[in-house]
Short mmCIF file of C-alpha atoms (C1' of nucleotides) in Angstrom, two decimals:
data_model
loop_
_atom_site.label_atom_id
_atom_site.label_comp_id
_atom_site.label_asym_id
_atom_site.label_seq_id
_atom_site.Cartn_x
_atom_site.Cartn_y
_atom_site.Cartn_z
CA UNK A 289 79.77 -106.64 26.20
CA UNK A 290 78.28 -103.39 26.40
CA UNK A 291 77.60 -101.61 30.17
CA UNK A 292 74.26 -101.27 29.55
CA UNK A 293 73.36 -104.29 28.30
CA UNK A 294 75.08 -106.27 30.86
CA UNK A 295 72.99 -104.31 33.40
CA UNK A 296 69.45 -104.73 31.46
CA UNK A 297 70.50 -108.96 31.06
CA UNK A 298 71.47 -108.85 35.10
CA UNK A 299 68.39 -106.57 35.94
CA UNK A 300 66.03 -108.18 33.98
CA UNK A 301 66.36 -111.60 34.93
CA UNK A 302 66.25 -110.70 38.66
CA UNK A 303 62.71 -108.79 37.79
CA UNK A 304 62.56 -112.36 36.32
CA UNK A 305 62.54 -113.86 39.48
CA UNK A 306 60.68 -111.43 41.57
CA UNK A 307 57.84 -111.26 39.29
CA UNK A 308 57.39 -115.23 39.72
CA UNK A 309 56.94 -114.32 43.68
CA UNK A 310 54.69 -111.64 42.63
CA UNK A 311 51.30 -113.36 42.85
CA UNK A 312 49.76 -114.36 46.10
CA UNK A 313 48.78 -118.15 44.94
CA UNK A 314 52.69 -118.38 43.91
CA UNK A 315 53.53 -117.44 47.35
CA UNK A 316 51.40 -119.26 49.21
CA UNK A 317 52.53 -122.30 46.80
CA UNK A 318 55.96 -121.75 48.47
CA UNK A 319 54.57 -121.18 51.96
CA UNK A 320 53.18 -124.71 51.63
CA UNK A 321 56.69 -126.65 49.97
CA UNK A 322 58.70 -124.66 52.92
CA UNK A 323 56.96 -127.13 54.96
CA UNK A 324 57.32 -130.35 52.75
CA UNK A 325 57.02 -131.35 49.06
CA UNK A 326 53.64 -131.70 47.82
CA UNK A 327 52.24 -133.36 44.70
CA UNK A 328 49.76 -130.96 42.28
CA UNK A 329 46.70 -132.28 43.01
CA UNK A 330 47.31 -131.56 47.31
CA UNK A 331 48.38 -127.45 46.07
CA UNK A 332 45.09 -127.47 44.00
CA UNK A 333 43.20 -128.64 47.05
CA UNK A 334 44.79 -126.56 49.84
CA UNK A 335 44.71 -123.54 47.65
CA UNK A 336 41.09 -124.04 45.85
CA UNK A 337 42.54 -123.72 42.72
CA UNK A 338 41.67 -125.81 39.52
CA UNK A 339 44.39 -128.18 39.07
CA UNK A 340 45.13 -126.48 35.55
CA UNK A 341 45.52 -123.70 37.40
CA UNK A 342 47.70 -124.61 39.92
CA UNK A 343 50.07 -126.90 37.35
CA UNK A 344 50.49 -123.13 35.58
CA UNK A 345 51.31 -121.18 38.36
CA UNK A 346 53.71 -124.26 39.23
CA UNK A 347 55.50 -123.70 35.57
CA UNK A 348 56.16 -120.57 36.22
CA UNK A 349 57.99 -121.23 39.39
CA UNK A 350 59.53 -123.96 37.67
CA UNK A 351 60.70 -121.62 35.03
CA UNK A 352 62.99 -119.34 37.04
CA UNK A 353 64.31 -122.23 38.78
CA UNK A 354 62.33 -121.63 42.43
CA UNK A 355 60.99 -125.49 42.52
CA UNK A 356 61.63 -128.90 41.30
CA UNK A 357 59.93 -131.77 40.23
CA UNK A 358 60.16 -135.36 41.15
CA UNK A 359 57.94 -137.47 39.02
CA UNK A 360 56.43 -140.58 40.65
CA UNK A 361 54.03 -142.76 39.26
CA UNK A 362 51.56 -140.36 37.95
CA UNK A 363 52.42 -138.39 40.31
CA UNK A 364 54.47 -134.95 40.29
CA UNK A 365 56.14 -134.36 43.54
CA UNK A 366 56.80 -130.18 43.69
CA UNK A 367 59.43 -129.07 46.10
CA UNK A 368 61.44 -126.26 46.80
CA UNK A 369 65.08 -125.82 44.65
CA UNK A 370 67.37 -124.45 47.37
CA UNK A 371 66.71 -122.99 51.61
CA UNK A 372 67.67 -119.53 49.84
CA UNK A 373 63.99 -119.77 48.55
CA UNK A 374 62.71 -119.58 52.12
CA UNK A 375 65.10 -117.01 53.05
CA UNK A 376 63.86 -114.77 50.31
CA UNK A 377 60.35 -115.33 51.40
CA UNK A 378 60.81 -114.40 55.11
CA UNK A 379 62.41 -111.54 53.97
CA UNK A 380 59.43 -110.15 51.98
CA UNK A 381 57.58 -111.39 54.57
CA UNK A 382 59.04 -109.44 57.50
CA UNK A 383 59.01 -106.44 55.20
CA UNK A 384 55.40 -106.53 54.57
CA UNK A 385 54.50 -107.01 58.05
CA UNK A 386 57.18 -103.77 58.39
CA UNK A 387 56.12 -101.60 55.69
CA UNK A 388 52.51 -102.90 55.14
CA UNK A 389 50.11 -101.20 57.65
CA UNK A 390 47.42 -103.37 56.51
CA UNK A 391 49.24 -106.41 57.05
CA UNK A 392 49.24 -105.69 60.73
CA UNK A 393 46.13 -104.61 61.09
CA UNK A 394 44.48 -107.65 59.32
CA UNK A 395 46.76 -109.70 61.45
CA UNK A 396 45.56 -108.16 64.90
CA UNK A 397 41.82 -108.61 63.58
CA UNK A 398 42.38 -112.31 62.99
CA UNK A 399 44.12 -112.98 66.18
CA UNK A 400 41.79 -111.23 68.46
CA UNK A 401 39.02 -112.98 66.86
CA UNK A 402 40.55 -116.21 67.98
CA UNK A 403 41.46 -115.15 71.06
CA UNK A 404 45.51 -115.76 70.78
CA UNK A 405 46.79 -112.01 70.57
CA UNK A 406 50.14 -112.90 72.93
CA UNK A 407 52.13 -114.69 70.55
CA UNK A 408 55.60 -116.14 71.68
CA UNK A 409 58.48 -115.59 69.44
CA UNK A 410 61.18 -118.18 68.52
CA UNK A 411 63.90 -116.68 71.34
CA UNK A 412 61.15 -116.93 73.85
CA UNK A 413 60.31 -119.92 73.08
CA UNK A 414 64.17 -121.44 73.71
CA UNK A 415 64.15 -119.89 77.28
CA UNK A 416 61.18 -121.62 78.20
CA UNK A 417 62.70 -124.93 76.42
CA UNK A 418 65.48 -124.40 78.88
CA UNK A 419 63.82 -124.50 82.07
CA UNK A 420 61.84 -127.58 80.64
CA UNK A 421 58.74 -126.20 81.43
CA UNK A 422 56.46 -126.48 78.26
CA UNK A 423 54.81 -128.38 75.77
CA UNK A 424 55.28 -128.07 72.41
CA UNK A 425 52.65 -128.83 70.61
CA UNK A 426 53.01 -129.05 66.33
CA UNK A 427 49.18 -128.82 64.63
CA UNK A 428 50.28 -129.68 61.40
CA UNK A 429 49.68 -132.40 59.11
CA UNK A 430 51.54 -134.89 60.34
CA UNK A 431 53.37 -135.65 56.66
CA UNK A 432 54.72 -132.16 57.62
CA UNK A 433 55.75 -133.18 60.98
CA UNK A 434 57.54 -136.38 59.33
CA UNK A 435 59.51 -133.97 57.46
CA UNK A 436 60.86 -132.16 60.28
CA UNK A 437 59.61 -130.57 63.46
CA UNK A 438 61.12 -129.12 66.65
CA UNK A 439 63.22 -131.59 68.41
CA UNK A 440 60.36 -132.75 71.56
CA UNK A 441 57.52 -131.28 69.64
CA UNK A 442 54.27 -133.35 70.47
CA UNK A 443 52.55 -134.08 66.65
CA UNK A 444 48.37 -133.72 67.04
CA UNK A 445 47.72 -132.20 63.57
CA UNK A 446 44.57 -129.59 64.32
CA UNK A 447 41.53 -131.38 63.14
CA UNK A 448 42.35 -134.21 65.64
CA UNK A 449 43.10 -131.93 69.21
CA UNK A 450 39.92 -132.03 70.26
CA UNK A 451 40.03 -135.59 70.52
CA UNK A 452 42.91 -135.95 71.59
CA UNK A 453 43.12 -133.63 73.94
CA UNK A 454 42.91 -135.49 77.10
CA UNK A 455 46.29 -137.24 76.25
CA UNK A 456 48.02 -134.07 77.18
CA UNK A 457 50.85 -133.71 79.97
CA UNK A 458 49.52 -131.38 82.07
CA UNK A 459 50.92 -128.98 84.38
CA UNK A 460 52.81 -127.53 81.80
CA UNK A 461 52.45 -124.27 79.40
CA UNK A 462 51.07 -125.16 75.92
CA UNK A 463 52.60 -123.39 73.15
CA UNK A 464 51.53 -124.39 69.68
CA UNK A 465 52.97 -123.75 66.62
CA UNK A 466 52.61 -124.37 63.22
CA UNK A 467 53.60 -123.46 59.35
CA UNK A 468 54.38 -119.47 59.91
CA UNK A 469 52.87 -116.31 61.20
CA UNK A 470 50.00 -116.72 58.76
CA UNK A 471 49.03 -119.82 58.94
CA UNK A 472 45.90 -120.39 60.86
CA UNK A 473 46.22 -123.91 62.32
CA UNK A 474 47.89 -122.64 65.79
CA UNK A 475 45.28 -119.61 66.08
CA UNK A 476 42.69 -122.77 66.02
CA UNK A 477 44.34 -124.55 68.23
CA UNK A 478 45.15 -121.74 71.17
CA UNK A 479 41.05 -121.10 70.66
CA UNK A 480 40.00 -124.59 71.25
CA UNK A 481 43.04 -125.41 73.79
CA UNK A 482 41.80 -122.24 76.01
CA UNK A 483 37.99 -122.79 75.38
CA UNK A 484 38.95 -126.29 77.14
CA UNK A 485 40.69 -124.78 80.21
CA UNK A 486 44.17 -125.04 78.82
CA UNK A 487 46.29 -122.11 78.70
CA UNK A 488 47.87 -122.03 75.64
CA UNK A 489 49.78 -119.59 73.06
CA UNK A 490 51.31 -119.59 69.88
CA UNK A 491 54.54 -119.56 68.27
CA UNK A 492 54.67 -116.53 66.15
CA UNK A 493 56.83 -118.33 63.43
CA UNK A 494 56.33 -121.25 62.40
CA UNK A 495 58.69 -124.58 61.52
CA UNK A 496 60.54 -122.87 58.54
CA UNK A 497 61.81 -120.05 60.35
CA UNK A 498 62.96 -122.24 63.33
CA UNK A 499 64.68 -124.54 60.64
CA UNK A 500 66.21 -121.82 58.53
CA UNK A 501 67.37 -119.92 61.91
CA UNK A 502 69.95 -123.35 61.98
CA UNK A 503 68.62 -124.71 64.60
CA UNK A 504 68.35 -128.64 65.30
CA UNK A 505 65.46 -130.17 64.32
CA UNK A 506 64.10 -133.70 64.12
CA UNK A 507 62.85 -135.83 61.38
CA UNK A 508 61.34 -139.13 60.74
CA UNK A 509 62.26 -140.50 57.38
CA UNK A 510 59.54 -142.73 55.35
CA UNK B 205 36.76 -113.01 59.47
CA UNK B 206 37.06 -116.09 57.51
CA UNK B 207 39.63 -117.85 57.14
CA UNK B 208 40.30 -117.80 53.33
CA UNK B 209 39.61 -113.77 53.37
CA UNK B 210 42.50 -113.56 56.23
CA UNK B 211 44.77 -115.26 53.82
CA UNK B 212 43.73 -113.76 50.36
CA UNK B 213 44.50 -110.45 52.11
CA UNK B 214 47.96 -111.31 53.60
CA UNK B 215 49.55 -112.73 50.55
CA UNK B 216 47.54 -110.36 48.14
CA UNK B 217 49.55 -107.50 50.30
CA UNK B 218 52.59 -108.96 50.00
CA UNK B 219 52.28 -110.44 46.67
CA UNK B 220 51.97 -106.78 45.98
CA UNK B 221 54.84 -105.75 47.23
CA UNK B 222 56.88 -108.33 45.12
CA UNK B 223 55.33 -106.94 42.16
CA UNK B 224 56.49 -103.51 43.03
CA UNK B 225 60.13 -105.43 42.70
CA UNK B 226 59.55 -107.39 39.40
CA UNK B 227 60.48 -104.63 37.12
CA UNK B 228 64.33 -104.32 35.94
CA UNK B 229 64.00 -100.31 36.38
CA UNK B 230 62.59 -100.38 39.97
CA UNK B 231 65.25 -103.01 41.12
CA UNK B 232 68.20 -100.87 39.85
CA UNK B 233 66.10 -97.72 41.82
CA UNK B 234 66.04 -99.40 45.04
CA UNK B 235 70.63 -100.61 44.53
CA UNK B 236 71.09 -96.86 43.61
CA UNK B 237 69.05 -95.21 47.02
CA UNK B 238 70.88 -98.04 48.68
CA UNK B 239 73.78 -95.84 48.42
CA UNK B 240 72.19 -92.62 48.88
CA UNK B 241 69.22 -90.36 48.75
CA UNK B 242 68.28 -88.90 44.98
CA UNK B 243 66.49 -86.34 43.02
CA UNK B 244 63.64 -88.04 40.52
CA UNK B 245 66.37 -86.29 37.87
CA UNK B 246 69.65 -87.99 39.36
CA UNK B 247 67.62 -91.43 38.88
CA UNK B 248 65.85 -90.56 35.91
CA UNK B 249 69.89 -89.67 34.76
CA UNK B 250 71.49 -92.92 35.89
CA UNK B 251 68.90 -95.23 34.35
CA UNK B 252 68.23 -93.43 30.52
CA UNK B 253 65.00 -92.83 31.72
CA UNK B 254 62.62 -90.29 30.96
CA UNK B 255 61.81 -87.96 33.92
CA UNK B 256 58.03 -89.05 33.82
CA UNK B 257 58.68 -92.43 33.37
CA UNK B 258 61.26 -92.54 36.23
CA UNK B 259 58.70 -90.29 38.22
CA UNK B 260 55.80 -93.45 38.03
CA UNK B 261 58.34 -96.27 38.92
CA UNK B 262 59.01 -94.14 42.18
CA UNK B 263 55.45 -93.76 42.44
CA UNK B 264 54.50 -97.51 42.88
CA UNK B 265 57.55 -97.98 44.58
CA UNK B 266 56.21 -95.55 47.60
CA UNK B 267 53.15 -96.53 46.67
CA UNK B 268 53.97 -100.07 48.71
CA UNK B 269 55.96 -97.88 51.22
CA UNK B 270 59.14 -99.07 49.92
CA UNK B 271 60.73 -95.75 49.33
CA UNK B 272 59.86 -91.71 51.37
CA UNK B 273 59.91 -88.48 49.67
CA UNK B 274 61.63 -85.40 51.40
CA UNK B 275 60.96 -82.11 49.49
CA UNK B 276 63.22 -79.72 49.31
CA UNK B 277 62.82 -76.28 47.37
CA UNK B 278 61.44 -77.81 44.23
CA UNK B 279 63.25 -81.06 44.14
CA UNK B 280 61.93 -84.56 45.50
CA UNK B 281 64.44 -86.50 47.18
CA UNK B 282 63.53 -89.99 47.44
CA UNK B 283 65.16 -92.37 49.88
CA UNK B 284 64.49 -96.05 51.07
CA UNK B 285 62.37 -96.14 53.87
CA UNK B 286 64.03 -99.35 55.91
CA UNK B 287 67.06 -101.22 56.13
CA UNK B 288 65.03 -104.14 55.29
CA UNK B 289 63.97 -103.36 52.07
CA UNK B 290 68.09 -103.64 50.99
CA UNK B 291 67.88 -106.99 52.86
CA UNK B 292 65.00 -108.13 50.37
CA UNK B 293 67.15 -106.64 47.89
CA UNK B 294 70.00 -108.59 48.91
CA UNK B 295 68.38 -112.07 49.31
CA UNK B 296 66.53 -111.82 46.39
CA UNK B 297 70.55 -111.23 44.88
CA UNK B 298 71.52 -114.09 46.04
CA UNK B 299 69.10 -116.33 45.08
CA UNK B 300 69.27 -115.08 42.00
CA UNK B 301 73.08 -115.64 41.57
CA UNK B 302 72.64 -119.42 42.92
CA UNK B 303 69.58 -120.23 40.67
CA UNK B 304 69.55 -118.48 37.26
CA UNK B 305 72.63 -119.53 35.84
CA UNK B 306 72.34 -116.86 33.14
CA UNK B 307 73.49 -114.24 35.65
CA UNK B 308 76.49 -116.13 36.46
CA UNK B 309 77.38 -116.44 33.21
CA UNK B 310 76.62 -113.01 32.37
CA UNK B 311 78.81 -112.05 35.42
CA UNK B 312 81.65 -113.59 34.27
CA UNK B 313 81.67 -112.73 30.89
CA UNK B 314 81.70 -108.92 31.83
CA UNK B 315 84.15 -109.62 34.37
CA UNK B 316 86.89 -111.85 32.24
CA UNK B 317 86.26 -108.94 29.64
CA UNK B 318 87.66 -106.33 32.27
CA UNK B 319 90.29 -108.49 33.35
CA UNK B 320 89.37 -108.40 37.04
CA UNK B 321 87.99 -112.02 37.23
CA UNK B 322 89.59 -112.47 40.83
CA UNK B 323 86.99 -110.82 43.41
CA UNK B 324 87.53 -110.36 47.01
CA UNK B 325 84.58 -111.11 49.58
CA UNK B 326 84.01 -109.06 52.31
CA UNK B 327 85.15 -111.72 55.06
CA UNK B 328 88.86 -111.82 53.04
CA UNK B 329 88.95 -108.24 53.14
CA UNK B 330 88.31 -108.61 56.93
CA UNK B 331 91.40 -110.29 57.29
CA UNK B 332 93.20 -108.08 55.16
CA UNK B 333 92.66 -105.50 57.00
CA UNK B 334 93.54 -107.22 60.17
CA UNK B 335 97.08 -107.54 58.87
CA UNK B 336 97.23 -104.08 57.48
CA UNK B 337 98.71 -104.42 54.25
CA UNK B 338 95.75 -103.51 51.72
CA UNK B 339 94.56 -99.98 50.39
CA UNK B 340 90.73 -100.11 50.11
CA UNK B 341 89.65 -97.92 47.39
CA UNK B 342 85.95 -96.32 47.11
CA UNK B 343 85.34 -95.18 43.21
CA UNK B 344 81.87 -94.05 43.79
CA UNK B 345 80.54 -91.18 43.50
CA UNK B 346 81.44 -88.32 46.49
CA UNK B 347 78.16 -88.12 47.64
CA UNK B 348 78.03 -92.04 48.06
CA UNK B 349 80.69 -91.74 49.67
CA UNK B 350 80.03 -89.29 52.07
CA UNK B 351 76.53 -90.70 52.74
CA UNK B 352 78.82 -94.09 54.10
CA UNK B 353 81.62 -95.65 53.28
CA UNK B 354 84.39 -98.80 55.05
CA UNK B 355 86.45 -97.03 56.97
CA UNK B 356 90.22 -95.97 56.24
CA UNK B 357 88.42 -96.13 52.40
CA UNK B 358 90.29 -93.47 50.19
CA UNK B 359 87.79 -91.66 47.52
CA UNK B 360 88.68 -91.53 44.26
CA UNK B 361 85.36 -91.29 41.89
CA UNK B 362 86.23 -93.81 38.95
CA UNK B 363 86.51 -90.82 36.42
CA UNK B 364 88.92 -89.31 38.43
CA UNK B 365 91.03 -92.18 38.74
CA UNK B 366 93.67 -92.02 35.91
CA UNK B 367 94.44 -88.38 36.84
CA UNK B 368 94.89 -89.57 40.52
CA UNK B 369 96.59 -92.76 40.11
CA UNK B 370 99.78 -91.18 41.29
CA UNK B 371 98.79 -90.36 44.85
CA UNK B 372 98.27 -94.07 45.67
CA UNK B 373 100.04 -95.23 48.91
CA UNK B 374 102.81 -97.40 46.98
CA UNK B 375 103.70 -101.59 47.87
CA UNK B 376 100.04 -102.57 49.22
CA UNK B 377 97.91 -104.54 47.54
CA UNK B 378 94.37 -102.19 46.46
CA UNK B 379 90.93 -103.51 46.97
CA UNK B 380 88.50 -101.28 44.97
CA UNK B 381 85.14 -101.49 45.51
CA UNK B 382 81.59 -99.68 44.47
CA UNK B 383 78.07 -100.08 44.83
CA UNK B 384 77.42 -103.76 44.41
CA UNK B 385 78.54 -106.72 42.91
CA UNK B 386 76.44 -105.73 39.48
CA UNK B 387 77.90 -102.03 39.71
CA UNK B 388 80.86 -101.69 37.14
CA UNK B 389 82.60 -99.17 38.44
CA UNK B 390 85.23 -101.23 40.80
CA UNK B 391 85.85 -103.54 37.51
CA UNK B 392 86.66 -100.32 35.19
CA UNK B 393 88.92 -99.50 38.10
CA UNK B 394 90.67 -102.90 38.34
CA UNK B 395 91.12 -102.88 34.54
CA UNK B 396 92.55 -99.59 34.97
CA UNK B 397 95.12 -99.73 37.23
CA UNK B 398 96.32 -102.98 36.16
CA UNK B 399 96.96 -100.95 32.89
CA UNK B 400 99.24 -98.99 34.55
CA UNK B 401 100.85 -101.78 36.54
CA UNK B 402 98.86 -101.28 39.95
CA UNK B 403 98.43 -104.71 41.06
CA UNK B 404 94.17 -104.64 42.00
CA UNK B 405 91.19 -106.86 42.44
CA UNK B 406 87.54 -105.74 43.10
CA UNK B 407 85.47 -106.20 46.01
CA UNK B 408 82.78 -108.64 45.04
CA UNK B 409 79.83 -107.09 47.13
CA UNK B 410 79.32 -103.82 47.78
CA UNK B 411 79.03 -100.72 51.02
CA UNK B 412 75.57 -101.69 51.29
CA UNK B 413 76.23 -105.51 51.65
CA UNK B 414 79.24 -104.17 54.37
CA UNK B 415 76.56 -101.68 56.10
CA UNK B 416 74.06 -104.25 56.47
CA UNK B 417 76.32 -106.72 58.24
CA UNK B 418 76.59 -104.40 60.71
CA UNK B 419 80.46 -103.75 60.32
CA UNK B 420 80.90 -99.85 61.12
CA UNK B 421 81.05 -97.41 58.86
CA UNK B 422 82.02 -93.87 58.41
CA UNK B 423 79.79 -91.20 57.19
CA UNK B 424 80.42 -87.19 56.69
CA UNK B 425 77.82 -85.19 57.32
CA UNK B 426 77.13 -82.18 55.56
"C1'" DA C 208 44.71 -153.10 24.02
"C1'" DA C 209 41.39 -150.21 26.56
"C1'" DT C 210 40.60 -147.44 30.51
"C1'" DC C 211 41.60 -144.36 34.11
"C1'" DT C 212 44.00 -140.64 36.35
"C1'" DA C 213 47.34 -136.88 37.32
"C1'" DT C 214 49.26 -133.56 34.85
"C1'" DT C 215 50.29 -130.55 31.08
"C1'" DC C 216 49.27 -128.02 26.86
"C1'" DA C 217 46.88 -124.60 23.82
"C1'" DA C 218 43.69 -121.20 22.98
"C1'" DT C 219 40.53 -117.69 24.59
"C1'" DG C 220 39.21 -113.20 26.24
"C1'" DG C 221 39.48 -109.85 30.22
"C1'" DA C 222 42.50 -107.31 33.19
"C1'" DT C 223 46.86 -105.20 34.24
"C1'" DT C 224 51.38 -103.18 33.22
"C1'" DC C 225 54.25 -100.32 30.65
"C1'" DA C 226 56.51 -96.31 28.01
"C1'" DT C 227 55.32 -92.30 25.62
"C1'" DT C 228 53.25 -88.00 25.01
"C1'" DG C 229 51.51 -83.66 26.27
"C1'" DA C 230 49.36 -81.04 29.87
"C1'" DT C 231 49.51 -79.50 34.78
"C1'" DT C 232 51.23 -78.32 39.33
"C1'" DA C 233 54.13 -75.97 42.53
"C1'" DA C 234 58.24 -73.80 43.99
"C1'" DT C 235 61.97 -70.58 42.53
"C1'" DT C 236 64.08 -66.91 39.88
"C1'" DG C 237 64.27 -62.76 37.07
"C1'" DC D 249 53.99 -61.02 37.97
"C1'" DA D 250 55.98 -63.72 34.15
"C1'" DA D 251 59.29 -67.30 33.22
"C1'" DT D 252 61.74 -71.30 34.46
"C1'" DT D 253 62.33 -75.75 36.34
"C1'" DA D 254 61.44 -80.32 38.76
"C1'" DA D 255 58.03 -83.26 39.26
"C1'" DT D 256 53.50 -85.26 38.66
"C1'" DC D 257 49.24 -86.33 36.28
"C1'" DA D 258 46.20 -88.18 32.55
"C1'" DA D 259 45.43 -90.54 28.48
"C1'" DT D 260 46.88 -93.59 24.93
"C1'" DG D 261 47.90 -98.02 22.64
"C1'" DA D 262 51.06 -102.16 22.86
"C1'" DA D 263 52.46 -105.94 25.46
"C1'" DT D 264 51.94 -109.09 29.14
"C1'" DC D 265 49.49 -111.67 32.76
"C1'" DC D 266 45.80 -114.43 34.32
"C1'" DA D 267 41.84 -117.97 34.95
"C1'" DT D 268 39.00 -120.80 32.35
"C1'" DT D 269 38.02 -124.23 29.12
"C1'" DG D 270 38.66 -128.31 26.63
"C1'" DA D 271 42.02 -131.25 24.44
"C1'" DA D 272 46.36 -133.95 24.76
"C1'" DT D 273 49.93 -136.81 27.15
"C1'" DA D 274 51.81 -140.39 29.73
"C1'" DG D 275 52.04 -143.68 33.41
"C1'" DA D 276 49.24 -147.22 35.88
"C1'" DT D 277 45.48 -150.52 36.10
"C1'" DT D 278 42.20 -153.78 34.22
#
DNA sequence: AATCTATTCAATGGATTCATTGATTAATTG
DNA sequence: CAATTAATCAATGAATCCATTGAATAGATT
């Protein structure tokens, strides 16, 4: 084989790849399976898409390998090929929110708006977990909190905390977290948690990175 | 802001950035300023590119911030802006190398072809060099070199090789390695001097991959 | 068998990306 | 100041990507 055309076949295919992450429904499609496996129907809903829509955008991750499916019934469950996926997303991630002024900035609008600017970061977070004093507190749907969650973490996915609020220990710092840095559940939460009286913060990552940083974690099988 | 404008902008932003990366040219841009700074000519050189052609890939590449422009007299040296845009680089590799299985195959095809099938990972070249018996061998470029390079690494360019094949410390094993595990240099050198009855095997990543796990590194300044 | 439902397929036009070409800019040299 | 050189800009058509639409498939239910 030629030099050059073992560089175009080796080049090419990884553009391969990177142009299936380069469209924002496609990553927010992986954002989603980082957390648990989801059928096509749930990524048309979450994401407003049509579900022709979705099913294509799904093919094309399909097609370079990113996802599997696991057919069910009529069903097709989507999840994610390999963790190396999820590495490769926090990586573009934390170089957007690096390189990407606007990122920031659109971040810091968001978060003041909600009234959770101090976020707590994972390392923080495992101090505090060793003098025992907080709650953890995972806003998520709880199918995602089946599929793992931090080991102690109390489940009240977000649209039932105000209900359930009362139930909480108290005495003890709240921090919430939920499916990454931009996911919007735990800026919710800290809003309605401190417009109750309870101090609260968020996590600044979310289960994926905790999981992917090797940490334990716990999960409740079906 | 709403919620569903906060997260169109995020992952438009970053699927943005991946796009910037899903072109074969632009990928093989960012593995050669891994190694060191270049003139829009020097790229435009390396890749068979025409100079306006290479000029517009670098312009969407710092376009996304991925890549800074120094001028000097009337040349534009580019170089990468962060350390985390190799690390993108490098995950997006690896996943790459575990999921398409046409790279792998590719890979080995070239590599079988060259005779230097055997690759040595960084971590065995650790030990190696713990028990002092291996000659590590740069064959890139001097300017690569200089810009970084393992140290105790002897610098012989791969076209300068053959003539300098003599000067080799005699009765220790030689590592060679180059820019990367797709850069061809360190297998033409393998092939090389097991021609002329050097026993050799290649590095399988590259002094970017060594850089960015933080092992130290010599550099000569100018 | 007929119906229903989740998903995929196929075709369509509108938008974007890409390489090429030739012109233009800006710094250096004669 | 004219000429040279490295780089960028602008415009062009070809190719590709994308969302929408409506039809097709295939497993489950009646």
């Amino acid at each position: 084989m030629e030099k050059k055309e073992f560089k175009a076949k080796v080049f090419g295919e990884l553009a391969g790849l990177a142009k299936a992450l380069a469209h924002p429904f496609r990553l927010q499609i992986i954002d989603l399976l980082a957390q648990s496996s989801r059928t096509v129907e749930e990524i048309a809903a979450q994401l407003n898409l049509s579900m022709a829509n979705a099913s294509q955008h799904l093919q094309i991750l399909k097609g370079v390998n990113l996802v599997h499916v696991r057919k069910e019934g009529h069903y097709a469950h989507y999840y994610l090929a390999d963790a190396k996926v999820v590495a490769v997303w926090q990586s573009l991630r934390e170089l957007g929110m690096e390189r990407l002024a606007e990122i920031e900035r659109t971040l810091n609008d968001f978060r003041s708006q909600k009234h959770s600017f101090q976020a707590v970061t994972i390392d923080e977070l495992l101090l505090k977990m060793e003098q025992d004093n907080v709650v953890i507190l995972d806003v998520r749907p709880e199918k995602e909190f089946r599929a793992g969650h931090i080991p102690g973490a109390l489940s009240i996915p977000i649209d039932q905390l105000l209900n359930r609020i009362a139930g909480l220990p108290l005495g003890r710092e709240v921090v919430v977290y939920c499916r990454g840095p931009f996911c919007v559940y735990a800026d919710e939460a800290v809003e309605l948690l401190q417009n109750q009286g309870v101090p609260a913060c968020r996590l600044e990552e979310g289960f994926p990175d905790w999981k992917s940083r090797q940490l334990p974690f716990h999960a409740i099988p079906d």
